[in-house]
PDB file of C-alpha atoms and ligand atoms in Angstrom:
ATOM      1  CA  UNK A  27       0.000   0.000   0.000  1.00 97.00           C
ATOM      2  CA  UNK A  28       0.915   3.451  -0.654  1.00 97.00           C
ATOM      3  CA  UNK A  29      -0.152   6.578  -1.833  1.00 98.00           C
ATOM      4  CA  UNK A  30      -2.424   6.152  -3.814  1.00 97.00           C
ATOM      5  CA  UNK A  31      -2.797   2.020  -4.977  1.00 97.00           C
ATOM      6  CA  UNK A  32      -1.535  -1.051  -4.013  1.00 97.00           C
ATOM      7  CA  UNK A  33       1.553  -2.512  -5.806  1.00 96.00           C
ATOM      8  CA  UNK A  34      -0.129  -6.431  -6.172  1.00 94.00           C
ATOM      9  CA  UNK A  35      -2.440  -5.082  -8.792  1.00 90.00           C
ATOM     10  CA  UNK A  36      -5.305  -7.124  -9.299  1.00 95.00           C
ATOM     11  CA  UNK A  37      -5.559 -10.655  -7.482  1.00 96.00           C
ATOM     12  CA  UNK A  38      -6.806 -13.727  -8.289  1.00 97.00           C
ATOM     13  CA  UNK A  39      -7.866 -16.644  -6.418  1.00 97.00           C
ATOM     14  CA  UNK A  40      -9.930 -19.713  -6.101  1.00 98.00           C
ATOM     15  CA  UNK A  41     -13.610 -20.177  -4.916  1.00 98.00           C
ATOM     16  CA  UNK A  42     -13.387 -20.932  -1.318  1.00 97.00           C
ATOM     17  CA  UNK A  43      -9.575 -20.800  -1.162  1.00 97.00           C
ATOM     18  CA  UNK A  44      -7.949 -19.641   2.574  1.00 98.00           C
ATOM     19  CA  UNK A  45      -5.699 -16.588   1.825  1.00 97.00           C
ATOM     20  CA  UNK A  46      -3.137 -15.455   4.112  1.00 97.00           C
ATOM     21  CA  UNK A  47      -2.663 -11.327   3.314  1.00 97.00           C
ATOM     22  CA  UNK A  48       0.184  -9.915   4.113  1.00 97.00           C
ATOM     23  CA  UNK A  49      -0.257  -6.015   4.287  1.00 98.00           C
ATOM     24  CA  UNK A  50       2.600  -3.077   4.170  1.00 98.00           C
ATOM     25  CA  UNK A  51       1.402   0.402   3.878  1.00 98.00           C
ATOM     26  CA  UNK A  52       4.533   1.682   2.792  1.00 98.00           C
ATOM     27  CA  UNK A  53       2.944   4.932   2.755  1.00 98.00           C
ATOM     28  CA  UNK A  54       2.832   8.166   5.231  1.00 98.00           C
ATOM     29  CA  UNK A  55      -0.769   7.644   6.227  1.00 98.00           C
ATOM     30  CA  UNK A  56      -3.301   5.394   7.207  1.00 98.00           C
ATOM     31  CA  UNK A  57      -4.327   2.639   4.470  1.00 98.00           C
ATOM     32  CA  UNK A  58      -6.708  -0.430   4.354  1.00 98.00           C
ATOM     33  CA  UNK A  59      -8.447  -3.141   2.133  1.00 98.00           C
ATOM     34  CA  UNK A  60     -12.465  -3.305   2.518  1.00 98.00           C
ATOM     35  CA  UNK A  61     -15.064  -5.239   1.282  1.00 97.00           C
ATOM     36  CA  UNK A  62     -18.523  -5.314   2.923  1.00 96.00           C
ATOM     37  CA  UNK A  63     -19.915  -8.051   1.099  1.00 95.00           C
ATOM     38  CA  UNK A  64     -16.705 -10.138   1.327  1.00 95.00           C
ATOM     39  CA  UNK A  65     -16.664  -8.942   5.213  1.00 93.00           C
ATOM     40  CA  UNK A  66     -13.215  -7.723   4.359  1.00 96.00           C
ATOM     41  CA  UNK A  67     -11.640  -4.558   6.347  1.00 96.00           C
ATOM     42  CA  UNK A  68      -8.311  -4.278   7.609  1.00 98.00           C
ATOM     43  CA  UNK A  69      -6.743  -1.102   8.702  1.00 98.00           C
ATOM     44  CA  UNK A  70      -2.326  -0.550   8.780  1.00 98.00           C
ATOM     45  CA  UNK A  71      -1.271   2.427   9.977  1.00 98.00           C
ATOM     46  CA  UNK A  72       1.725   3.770   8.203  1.00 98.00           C
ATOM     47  CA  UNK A  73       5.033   1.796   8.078  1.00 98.00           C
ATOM     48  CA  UNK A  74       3.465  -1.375   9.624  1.00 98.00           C
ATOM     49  CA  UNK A  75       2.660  -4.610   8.479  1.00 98.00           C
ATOM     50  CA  UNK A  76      -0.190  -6.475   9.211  1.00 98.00           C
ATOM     51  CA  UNK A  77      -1.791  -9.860   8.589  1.00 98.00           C
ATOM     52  CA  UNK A  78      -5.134 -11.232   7.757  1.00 97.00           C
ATOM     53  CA  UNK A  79      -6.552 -14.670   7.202  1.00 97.00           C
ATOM     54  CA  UNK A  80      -9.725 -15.101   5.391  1.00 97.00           C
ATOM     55  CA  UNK A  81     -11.408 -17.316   2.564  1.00 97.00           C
ATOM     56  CA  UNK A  82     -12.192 -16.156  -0.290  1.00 97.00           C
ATOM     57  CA  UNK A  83     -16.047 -16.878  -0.779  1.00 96.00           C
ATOM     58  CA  UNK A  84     -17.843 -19.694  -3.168  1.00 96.00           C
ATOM     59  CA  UNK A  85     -19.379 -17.291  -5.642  1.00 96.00           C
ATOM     60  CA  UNK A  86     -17.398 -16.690  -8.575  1.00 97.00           C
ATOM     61  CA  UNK A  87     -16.867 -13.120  -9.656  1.00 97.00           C
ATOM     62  CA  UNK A  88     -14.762 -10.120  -9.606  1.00 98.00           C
ATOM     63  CA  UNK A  89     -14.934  -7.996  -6.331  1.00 97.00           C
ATOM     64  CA  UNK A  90     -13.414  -4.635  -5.971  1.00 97.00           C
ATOM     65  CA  UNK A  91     -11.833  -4.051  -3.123  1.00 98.00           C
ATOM     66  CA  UNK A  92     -11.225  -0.270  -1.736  1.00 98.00           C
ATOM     67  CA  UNK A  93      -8.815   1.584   0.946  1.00 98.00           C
ATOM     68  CA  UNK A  94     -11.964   3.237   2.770  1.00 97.00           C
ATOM     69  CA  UNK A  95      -9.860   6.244   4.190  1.00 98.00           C
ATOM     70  CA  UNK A  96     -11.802   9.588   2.357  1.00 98.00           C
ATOM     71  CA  UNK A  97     -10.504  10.178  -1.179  1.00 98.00           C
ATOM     72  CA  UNK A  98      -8.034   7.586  -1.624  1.00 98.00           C
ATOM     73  CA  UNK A  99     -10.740   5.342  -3.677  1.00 98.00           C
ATOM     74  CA  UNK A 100     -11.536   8.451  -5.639  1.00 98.00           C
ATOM     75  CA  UNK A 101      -7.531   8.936  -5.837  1.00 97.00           C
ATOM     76  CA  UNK A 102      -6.988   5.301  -7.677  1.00 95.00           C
ATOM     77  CA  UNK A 103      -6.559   3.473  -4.630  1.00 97.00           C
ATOM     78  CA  UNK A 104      -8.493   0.212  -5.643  1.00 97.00           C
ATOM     79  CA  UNK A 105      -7.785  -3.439  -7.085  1.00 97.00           C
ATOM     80  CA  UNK A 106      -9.833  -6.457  -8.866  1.00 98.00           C
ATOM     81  CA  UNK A 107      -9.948  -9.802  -6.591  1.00 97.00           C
ATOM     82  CA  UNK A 108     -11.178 -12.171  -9.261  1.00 98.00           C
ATOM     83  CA  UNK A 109     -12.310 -15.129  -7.414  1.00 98.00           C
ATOM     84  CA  UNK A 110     -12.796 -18.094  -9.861  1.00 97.00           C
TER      85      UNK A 110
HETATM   86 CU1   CU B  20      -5.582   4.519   1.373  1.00 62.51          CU
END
């Protein structure tokens, strides 16, 4: 994570696959991922790295996730998880 985009680009994974994240905001302010409908949201605060384990749901499809913090969306700040 920076400012303003994450460096993975879009990311692709299976239906129903457990996916470890590994998150570094590399940037000089707060950063996150978030999905509602994927109940994704993870917040790293500047120069920290976090972790998150989740699984990626059954439906097939292409979710966007967002960094939630105001204007960063707006600023680019977005990817494709393509779940397949
Ligand atoms: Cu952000």
């Amino acid at each position: 994570m920076n400012e303003f985009s994450y460096s993975t680009g879009d990311i692709k994974v299976k239906a129903g696959e457990k996916i470890h994240f590994v998150l570094t905001n590399s940037g000089k302010v707060e950063h996150d991922i978030n999905n509602d409908e994927l109940k994704l949201d993870k917040d790293v605060q500047p120069g920290k790295t976090e972790t998150l384990d989740w699984t990626a749901p059954s439906k097939t499809g292409t979710y966007q996730i967002i960094c939630d913090k105001p204007g960063h969306k707006e600023k680019g700040m977005t990817l494709n998880l393509i779940v397949e």
